[in-house]
XYZ file of C-alpha atoms in Angstrom:
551
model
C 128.910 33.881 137.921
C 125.188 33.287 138.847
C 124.403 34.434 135.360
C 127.062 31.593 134.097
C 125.253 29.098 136.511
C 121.487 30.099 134.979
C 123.072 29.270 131.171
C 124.126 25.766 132.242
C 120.888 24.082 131.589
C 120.810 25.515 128.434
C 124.024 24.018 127.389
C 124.162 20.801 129.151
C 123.214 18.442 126.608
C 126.278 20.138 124.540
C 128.533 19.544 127.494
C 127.418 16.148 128.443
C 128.167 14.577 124.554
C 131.812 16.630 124.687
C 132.162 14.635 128.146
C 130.397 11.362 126.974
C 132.783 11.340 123.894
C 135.996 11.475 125.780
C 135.081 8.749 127.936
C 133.886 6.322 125.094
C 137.321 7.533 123.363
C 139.275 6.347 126.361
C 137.089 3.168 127.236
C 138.025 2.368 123.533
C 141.951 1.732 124.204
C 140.662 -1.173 125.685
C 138.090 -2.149 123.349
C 137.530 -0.872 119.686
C 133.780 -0.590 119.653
C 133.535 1.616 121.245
C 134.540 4.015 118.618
C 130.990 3.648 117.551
C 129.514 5.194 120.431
C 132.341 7.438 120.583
C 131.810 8.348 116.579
C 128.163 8.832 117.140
C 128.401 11.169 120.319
C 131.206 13.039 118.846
C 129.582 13.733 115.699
C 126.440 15.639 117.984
C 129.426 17.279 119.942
C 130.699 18.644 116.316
C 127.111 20.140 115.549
C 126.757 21.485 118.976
C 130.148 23.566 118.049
C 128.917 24.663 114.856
C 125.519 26.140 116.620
C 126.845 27.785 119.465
C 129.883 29.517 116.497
C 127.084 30.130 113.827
C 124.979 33.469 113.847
C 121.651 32.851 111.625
C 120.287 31.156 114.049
C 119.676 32.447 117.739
C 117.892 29.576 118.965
C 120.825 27.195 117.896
C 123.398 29.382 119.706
C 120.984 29.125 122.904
C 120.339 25.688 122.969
C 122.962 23.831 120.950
C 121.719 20.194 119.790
C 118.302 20.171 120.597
C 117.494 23.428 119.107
C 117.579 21.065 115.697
C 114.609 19.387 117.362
C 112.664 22.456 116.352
C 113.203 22.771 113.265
C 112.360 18.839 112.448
C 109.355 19.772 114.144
C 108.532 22.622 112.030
C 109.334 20.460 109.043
C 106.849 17.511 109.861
C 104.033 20.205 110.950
C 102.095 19.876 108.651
C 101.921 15.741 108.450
C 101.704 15.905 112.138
C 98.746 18.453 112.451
C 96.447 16.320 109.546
C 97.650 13.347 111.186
C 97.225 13.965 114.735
C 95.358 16.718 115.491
C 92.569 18.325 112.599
C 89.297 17.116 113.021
C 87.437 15.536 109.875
C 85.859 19.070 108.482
C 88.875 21.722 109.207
C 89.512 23.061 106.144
C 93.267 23.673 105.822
C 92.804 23.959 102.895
C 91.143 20.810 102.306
C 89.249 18.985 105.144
C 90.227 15.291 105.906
C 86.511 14.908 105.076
C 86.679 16.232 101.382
C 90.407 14.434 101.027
C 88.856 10.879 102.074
C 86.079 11.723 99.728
C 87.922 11.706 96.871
C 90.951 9.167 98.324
C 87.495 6.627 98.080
C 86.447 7.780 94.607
C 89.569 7.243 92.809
C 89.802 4.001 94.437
C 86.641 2.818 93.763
C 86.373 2.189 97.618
C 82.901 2.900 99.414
C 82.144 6.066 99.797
C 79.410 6.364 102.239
C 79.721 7.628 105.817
C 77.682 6.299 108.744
C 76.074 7.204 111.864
C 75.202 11.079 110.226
C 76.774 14.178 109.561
C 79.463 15.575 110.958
C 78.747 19.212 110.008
C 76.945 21.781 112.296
C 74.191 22.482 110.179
C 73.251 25.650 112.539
C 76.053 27.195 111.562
C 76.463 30.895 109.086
C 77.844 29.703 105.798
C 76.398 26.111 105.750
C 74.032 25.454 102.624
C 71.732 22.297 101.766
C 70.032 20.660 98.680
C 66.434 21.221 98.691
C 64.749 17.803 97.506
C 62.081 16.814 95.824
C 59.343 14.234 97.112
C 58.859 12.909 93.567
C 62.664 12.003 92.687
C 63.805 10.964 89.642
C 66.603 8.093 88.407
C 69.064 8.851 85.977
C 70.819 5.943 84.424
C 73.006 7.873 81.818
C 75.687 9.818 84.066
C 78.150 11.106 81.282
C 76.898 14.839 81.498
C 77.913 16.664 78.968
C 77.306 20.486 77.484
C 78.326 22.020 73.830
C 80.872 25.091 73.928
C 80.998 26.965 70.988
C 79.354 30.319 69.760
C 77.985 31.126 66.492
C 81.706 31.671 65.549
C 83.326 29.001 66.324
C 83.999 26.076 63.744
C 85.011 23.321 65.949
C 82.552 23.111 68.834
C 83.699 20.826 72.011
C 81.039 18.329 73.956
C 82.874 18.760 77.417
C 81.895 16.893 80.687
C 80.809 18.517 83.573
C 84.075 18.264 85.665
C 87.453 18.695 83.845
C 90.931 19.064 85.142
C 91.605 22.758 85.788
C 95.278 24.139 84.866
C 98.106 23.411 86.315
C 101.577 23.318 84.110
C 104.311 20.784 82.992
C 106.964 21.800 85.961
C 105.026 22.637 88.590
C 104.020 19.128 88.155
C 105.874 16.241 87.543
C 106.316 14.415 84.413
C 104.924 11.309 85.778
C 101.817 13.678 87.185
C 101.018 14.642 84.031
C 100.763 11.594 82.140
C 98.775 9.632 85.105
C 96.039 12.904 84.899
C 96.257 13.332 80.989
C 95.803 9.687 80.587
C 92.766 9.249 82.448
C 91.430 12.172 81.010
C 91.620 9.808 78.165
C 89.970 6.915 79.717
C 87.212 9.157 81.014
C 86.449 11.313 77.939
C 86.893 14.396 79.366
C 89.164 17.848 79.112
C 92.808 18.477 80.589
C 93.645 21.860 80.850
C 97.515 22.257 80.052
C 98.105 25.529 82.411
C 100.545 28.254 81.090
C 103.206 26.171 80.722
C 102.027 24.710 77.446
C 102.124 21.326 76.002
C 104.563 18.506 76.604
C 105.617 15.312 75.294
C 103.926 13.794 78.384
C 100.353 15.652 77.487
C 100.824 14.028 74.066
C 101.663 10.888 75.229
C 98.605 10.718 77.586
C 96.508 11.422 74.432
C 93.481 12.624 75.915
C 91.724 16.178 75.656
C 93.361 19.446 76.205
C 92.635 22.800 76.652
C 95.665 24.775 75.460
C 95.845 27.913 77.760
C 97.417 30.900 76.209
C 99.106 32.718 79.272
C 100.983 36.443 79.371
C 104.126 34.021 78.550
C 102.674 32.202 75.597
C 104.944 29.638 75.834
C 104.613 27.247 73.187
C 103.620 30.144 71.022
C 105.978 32.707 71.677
C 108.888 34.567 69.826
C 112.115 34.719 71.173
C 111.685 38.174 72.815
C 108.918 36.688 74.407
C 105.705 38.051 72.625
C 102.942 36.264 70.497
C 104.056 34.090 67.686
C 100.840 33.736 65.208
C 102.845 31.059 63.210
C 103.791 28.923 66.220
C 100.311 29.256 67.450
C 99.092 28.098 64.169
C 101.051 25.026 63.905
C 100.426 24.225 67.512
C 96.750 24.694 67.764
C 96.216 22.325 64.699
C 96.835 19.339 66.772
C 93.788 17.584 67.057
C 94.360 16.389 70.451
C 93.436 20.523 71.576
C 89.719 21.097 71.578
C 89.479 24.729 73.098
C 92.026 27.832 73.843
C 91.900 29.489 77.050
C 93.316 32.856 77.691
C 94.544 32.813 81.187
C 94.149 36.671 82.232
C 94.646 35.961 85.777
C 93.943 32.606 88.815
C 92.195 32.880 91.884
C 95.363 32.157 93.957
C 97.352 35.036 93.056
C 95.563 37.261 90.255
C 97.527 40.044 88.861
C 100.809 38.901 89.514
C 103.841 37.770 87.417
C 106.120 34.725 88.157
C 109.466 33.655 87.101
C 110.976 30.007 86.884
C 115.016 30.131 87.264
C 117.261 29.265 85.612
C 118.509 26.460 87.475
C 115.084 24.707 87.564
C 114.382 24.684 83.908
C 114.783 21.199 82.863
C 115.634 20.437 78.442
C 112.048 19.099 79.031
C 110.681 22.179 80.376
C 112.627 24.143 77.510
C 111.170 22.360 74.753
C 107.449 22.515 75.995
C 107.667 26.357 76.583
C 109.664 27.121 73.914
C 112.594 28.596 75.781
C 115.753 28.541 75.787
C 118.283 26.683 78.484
C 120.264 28.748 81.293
C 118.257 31.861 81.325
C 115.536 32.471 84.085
C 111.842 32.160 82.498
C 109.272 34.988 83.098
C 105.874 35.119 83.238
C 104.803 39.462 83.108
C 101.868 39.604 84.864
C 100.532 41.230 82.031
C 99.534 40.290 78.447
C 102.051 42.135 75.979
C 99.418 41.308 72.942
C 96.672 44.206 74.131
C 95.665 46.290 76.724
C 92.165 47.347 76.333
C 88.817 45.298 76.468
C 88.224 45.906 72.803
C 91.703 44.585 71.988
C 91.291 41.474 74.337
C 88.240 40.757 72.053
C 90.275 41.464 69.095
C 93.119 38.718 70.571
C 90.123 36.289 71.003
C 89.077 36.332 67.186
C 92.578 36.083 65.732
C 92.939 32.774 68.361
C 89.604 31.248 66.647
C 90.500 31.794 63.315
C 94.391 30.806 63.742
C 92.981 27.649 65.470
C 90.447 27.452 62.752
C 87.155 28.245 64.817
C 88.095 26.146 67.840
C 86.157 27.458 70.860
C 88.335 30.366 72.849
C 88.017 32.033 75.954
C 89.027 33.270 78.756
C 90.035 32.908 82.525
C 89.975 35.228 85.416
C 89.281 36.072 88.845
C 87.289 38.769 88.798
C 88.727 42.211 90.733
C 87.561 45.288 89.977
C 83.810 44.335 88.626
C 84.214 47.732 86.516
C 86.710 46.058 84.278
C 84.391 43.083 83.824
C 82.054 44.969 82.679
C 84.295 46.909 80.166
C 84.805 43.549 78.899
C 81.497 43.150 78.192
C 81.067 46.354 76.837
C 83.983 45.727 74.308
C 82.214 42.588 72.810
C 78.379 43.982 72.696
C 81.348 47.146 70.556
C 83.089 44.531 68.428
C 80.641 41.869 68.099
C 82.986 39.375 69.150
C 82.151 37.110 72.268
C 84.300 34.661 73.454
C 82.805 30.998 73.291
C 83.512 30.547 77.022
C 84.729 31.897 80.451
C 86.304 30.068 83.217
C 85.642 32.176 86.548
C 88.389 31.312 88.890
C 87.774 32.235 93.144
C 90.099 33.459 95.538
C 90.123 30.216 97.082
C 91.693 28.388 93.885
C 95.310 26.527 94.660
C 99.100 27.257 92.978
C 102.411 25.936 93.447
C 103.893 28.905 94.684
C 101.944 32.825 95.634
C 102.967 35.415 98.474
C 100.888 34.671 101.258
C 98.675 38.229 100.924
C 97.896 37.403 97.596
C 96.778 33.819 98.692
C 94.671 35.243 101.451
C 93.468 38.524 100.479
C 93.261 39.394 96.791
C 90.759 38.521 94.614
C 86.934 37.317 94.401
C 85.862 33.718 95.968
C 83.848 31.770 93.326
C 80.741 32.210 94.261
C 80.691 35.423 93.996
C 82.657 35.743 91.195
C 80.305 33.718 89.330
C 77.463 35.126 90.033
C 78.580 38.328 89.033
C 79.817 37.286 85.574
C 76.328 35.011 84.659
C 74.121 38.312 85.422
C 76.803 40.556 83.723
C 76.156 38.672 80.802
C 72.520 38.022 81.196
C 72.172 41.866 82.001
C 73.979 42.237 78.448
C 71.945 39.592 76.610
C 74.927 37.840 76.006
C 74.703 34.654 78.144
C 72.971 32.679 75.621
C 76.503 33.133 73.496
C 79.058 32.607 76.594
C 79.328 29.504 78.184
C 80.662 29.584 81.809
C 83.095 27.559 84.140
C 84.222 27.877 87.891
C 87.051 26.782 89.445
C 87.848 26.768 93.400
C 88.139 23.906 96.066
C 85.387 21.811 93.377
C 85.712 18.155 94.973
C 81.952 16.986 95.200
C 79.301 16.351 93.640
C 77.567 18.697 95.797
C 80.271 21.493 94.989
C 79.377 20.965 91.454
C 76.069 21.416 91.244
C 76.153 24.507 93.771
C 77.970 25.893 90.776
C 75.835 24.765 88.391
C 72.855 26.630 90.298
C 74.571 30.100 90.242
C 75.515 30.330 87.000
C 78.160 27.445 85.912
C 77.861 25.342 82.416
C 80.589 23.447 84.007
C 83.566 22.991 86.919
C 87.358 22.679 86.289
C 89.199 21.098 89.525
C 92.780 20.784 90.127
C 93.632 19.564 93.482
C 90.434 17.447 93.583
C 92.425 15.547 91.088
C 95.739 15.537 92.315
C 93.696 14.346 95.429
C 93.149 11.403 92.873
C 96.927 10.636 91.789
C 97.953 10.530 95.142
C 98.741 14.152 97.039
C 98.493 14.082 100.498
C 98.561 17.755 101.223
C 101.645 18.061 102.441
C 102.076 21.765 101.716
C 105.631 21.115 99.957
C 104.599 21.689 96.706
C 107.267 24.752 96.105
C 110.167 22.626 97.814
C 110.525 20.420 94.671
C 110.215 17.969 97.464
C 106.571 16.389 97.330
C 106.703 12.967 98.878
C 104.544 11.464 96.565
C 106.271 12.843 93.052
C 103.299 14.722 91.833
C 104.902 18.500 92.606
C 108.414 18.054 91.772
C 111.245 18.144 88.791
C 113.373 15.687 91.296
C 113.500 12.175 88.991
C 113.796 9.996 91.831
C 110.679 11.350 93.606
C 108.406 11.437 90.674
C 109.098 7.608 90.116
C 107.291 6.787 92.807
C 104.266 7.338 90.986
C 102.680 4.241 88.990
C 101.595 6.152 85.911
C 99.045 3.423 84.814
C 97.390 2.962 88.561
C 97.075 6.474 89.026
C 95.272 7.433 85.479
C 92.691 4.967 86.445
C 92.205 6.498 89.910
C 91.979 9.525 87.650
C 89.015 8.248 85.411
C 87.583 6.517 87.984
C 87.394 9.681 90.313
C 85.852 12.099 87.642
C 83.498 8.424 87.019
C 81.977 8.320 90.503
C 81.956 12.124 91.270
C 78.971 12.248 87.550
C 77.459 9.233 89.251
C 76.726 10.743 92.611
C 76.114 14.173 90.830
C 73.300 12.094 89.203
C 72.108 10.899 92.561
C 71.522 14.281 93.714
C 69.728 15.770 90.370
C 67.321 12.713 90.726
C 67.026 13.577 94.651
C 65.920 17.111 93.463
C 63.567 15.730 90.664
C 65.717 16.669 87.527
C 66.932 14.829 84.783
C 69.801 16.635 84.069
C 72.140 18.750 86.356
C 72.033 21.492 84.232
C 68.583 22.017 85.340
C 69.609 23.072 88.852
C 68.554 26.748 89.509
C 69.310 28.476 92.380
C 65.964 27.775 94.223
C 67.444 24.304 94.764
C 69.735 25.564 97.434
C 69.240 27.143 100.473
C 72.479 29.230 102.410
C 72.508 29.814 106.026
C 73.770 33.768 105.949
C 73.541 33.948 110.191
C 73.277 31.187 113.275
C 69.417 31.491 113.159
C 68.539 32.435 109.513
C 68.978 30.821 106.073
C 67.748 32.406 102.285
C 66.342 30.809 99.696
C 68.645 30.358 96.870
C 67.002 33.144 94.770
C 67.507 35.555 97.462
C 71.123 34.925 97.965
C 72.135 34.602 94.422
C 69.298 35.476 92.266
C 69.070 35.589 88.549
C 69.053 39.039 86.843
C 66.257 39.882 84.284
C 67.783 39.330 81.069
C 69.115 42.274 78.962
C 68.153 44.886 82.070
C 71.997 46.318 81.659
C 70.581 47.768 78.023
C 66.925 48.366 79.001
C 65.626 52.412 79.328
C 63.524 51.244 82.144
C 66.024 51.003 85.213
C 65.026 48.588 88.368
C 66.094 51.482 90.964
C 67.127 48.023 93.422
C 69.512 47.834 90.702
C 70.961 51.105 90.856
C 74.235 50.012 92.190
C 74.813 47.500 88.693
C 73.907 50.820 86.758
C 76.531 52.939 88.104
C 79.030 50.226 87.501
C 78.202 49.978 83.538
C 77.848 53.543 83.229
C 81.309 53.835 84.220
C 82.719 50.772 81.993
C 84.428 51.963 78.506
C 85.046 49.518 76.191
C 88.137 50.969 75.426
C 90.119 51.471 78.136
C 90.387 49.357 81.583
C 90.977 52.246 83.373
C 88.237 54.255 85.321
C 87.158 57.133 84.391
C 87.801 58.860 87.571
C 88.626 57.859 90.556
C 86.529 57.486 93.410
C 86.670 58.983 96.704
C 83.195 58.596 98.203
C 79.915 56.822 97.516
C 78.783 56.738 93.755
C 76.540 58.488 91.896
C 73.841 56.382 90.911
C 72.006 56.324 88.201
C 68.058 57.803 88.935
C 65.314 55.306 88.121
C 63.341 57.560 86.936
């Protein structure tokens, strides 16, 4: 009985609607409306029944009604939390700080802040600009760098800051016309993600990178492997300036994907190439090799189907062995891809597993770092042109990038920053509430197509103007002149290192030089274990390597 007694509270907003409704059911003999009341009440009454008779859910069976309250809570948590409670630099993923950043830049609003900065510039992990006392102006922002090797055909003058992958049903149709367009008003490159080109891309009619992913859709046959002929005919289209082979992204390398059945739209079927009522898969490995050598191999056959457009690749980088196999396999075959796109860990998707998200891969910086002196250890960077991608927003982010290694940045939800998003998280719920992540037609028309492109162009716009700003501040005339003695990193509370120190420069060519640097042993051990022929290692480690003597 006492234990009945302790369960009342539990229950009593339950009981009080099944007693509330009864007496708005008899007050209404006398006067219909209160059936209203009476409806209303009764209808909570019903759910309270269902919760306390259904068995998912424990805390609806506890407390019947208001247990919903919960789970409206849960749904709104992440509006409320960047609403109510984040301060301006918590980075979840995005700070408020970076968001309003580029919120001002796409509107053309102003962008300056007053009364100082808001970050604790004591703190580990915090890095400045070093600036010069003789500054320079620059009046010409449109920044711009050649890719193309000495085999490519076609070479491509692309900006500084591009729009990094992301496919035709992740986002919206709407989505990609608004960012394809003002690619076009901007003059700059739109990556197409795996998901290949769509009527909306074309429609946009500005520059695309046409990434060739372990699907190849677009380019595929039926059983799902490489079509040269398709490939052909669809890399003729002048509109594509450069092929990307996407061998993994920061935000979940090395895993697969699959779209269902029920969520593949006639749209999405005709862009990928696929057929209606069958769930789509993405292996999470290429089908068309699987050695270094033979990822070279699939490089030259793209340039000369695409006749000599640039190609590349795009990775996060894992096991740094394999890199350097890569390497290896092209210094072998003689082939070098025009370009490579270094994704980080901290790079965004639609949709990963949360451990993949969080824990696998390389962040940028590091990534990039180790690529530029892999290749300048190889005597190959002069050939390869580089990109990074991973939370790029800012000017500054840009030309931290630039520093360590970077030719130029790709950014993806810097620029759906730009069409609208409001990081709402919901972007695998086909439920964004702004239409940019989402199949759902009534959702997506909420976004003005021809408002948002120009908040496109004039985001990409005011991000080269300001990373003008900051090359004069430093005394260049071009970005591409920033080295990484511009920057300094804070590595503890009380200490900082010169940019060189924290990510220097390699001496060019040392991978292939007789004469080893023994504070380069480490590097050394890694190469000697590469093969250009194989991606797997040649034994496998249990203990600390054996490096290689300097003597």
């Amino acid at each position: 009985m006492i234990n009945k007694l302790n369960a009342l509270p539990r229950y009593a907003i339950f009981i009080s609607l099944g007693i509330v409704t009864v007496l708005f059911l008899i007050a209404a003999t006398g006067e219909i409306w209160w059936l209203v009341p009476a409806a209303i009440s009764g209808a909570l009454f019903g759910l309270g029944v269902h919760d306390v008779t259904q068995r998912r859910h424990s805390i609806l069976r506890n407390y019947p009604v208001v247990g919903h309250i919960r789970f409206v809570l849960e749904n709104f948590r992440p509006e409320i939390r960047q609403y109510l409670i984040e301060s301006d630099h918590d980075e979840i993923p995005f700070s408020r700080q970076a968001r309003a950043l580029v919120y001002q830049r796409a509107k053309g609003d102003e962008d300056k802040r007053p009364f100082g900065t808001i970050e604790n510039v004591y703190t580990s992990g915090y890095a400045w600009l070093t600036h010069s006392a003789v500054p320079t102006h620059i009046t010409d922002t449109d920044f711009r760098i050649t890719v193309g090797g000495p085999d490519c055909r076609q070479p491509y003058r692309s900006s500084l800051l591009n729009i990094s992958a992301m496919s035709f049903g992740s986002l919206s149709a709407n989505a990609i016309l608004a960012l394809n367009s003002g690619a076009k008003k901007g003059g700059f490159a739109h990556d197409t993600g795996e998901g290949s080109i769509s009527r909306y891309h074309r429609a946009g009619g500005g520059d695309l990178i046409f990434q060739v992913a372990s699907g190849y859709f677009g380019c595929r046959n039926d059983d799902g492997t490489f079509s040269p002929e398709r490939f052909r005919a669809l890399a003729a289209d002048p509109q594509i300036k450069m092929i990307e082979i996407k061998l993994s992204q920061g935000a979940k390398p090395g895993h697969g994907g699959m779209l269902p059945a029920a969520k593949i739209t006639p749209e999405i079927a005709e862009a990928r190439g696929i057929p209606m009522g069958i769930d789509c898969i993405s292996p999470a490995a290429h089908s068309t090799f699987s050695t270094p050598t033979g990822l070279m191999e699939f490089v030259s056959q793209l340039r000369e189907l695409s006749d000599g457009k640039p190609v590349g690749f795009k990775l996060c980088i894992g096991h740094r062995r394999e890199f350097m196999s890569m390497v290896k396999a092209m210094l072998k075959s003689g082939i070098a891809p025009d370009f490579i796109v270094v994704d980080g860990a901290e790079g965004g998707t639609g949709a990963a597993p949360v451990e993949f998200t969080n824990r696998v891969g390389m962040p940028m910086l590091e990534g990039l770092t180790f690529v530029h002196n892999t290749l300048r250890g190889a005597g190959l960077r002069d050939r390869v042109k580089i990109g990074a991608a991973g939370k790029v927003v800012s000017a500054f982010d840009i030309a931290r990038a630039i520093a360590l290694g970077a030719d130029w940045c790709n950014a993806a939800r810097g620029f759906m920053f730009a069409i609208g998003c409001i990081q709402a998280q919901s972007c695998h719920t086909n439920r964004c509430p702004v239409g940019i992540a989402t199949q759902d037609p009534n959702r997506q028309k909420a976004l003005d197509t021809g408002d948002k492109s120009d908040r496109v162009a004039r985001f990409h716009s005011n991000t080269m103007r300001a990373l003008g700003e900051i090359a004069g501040a430093a005394g260049l005339s071009n970005p591409s002149d920033f080295m990484p003695y511009h920057f300094m990193f804070r590595q503890t509370d009380h200490e900082f290192l010169d940019g060189n120190e924290a990510y220097p420069y390699l001496p060019e060519g040392f991978l292939l030089s007789e004469d080893a640097i023994p504070e380069l042993a480490d590097w050394y051990s890694r190469w000697d274990r590469a093969n250009p022929d194989s991606f797997a290692p040649p034994e496998i480690p249990h203990g600390p390597f054996q490096v290689r003597s300097a003597a």
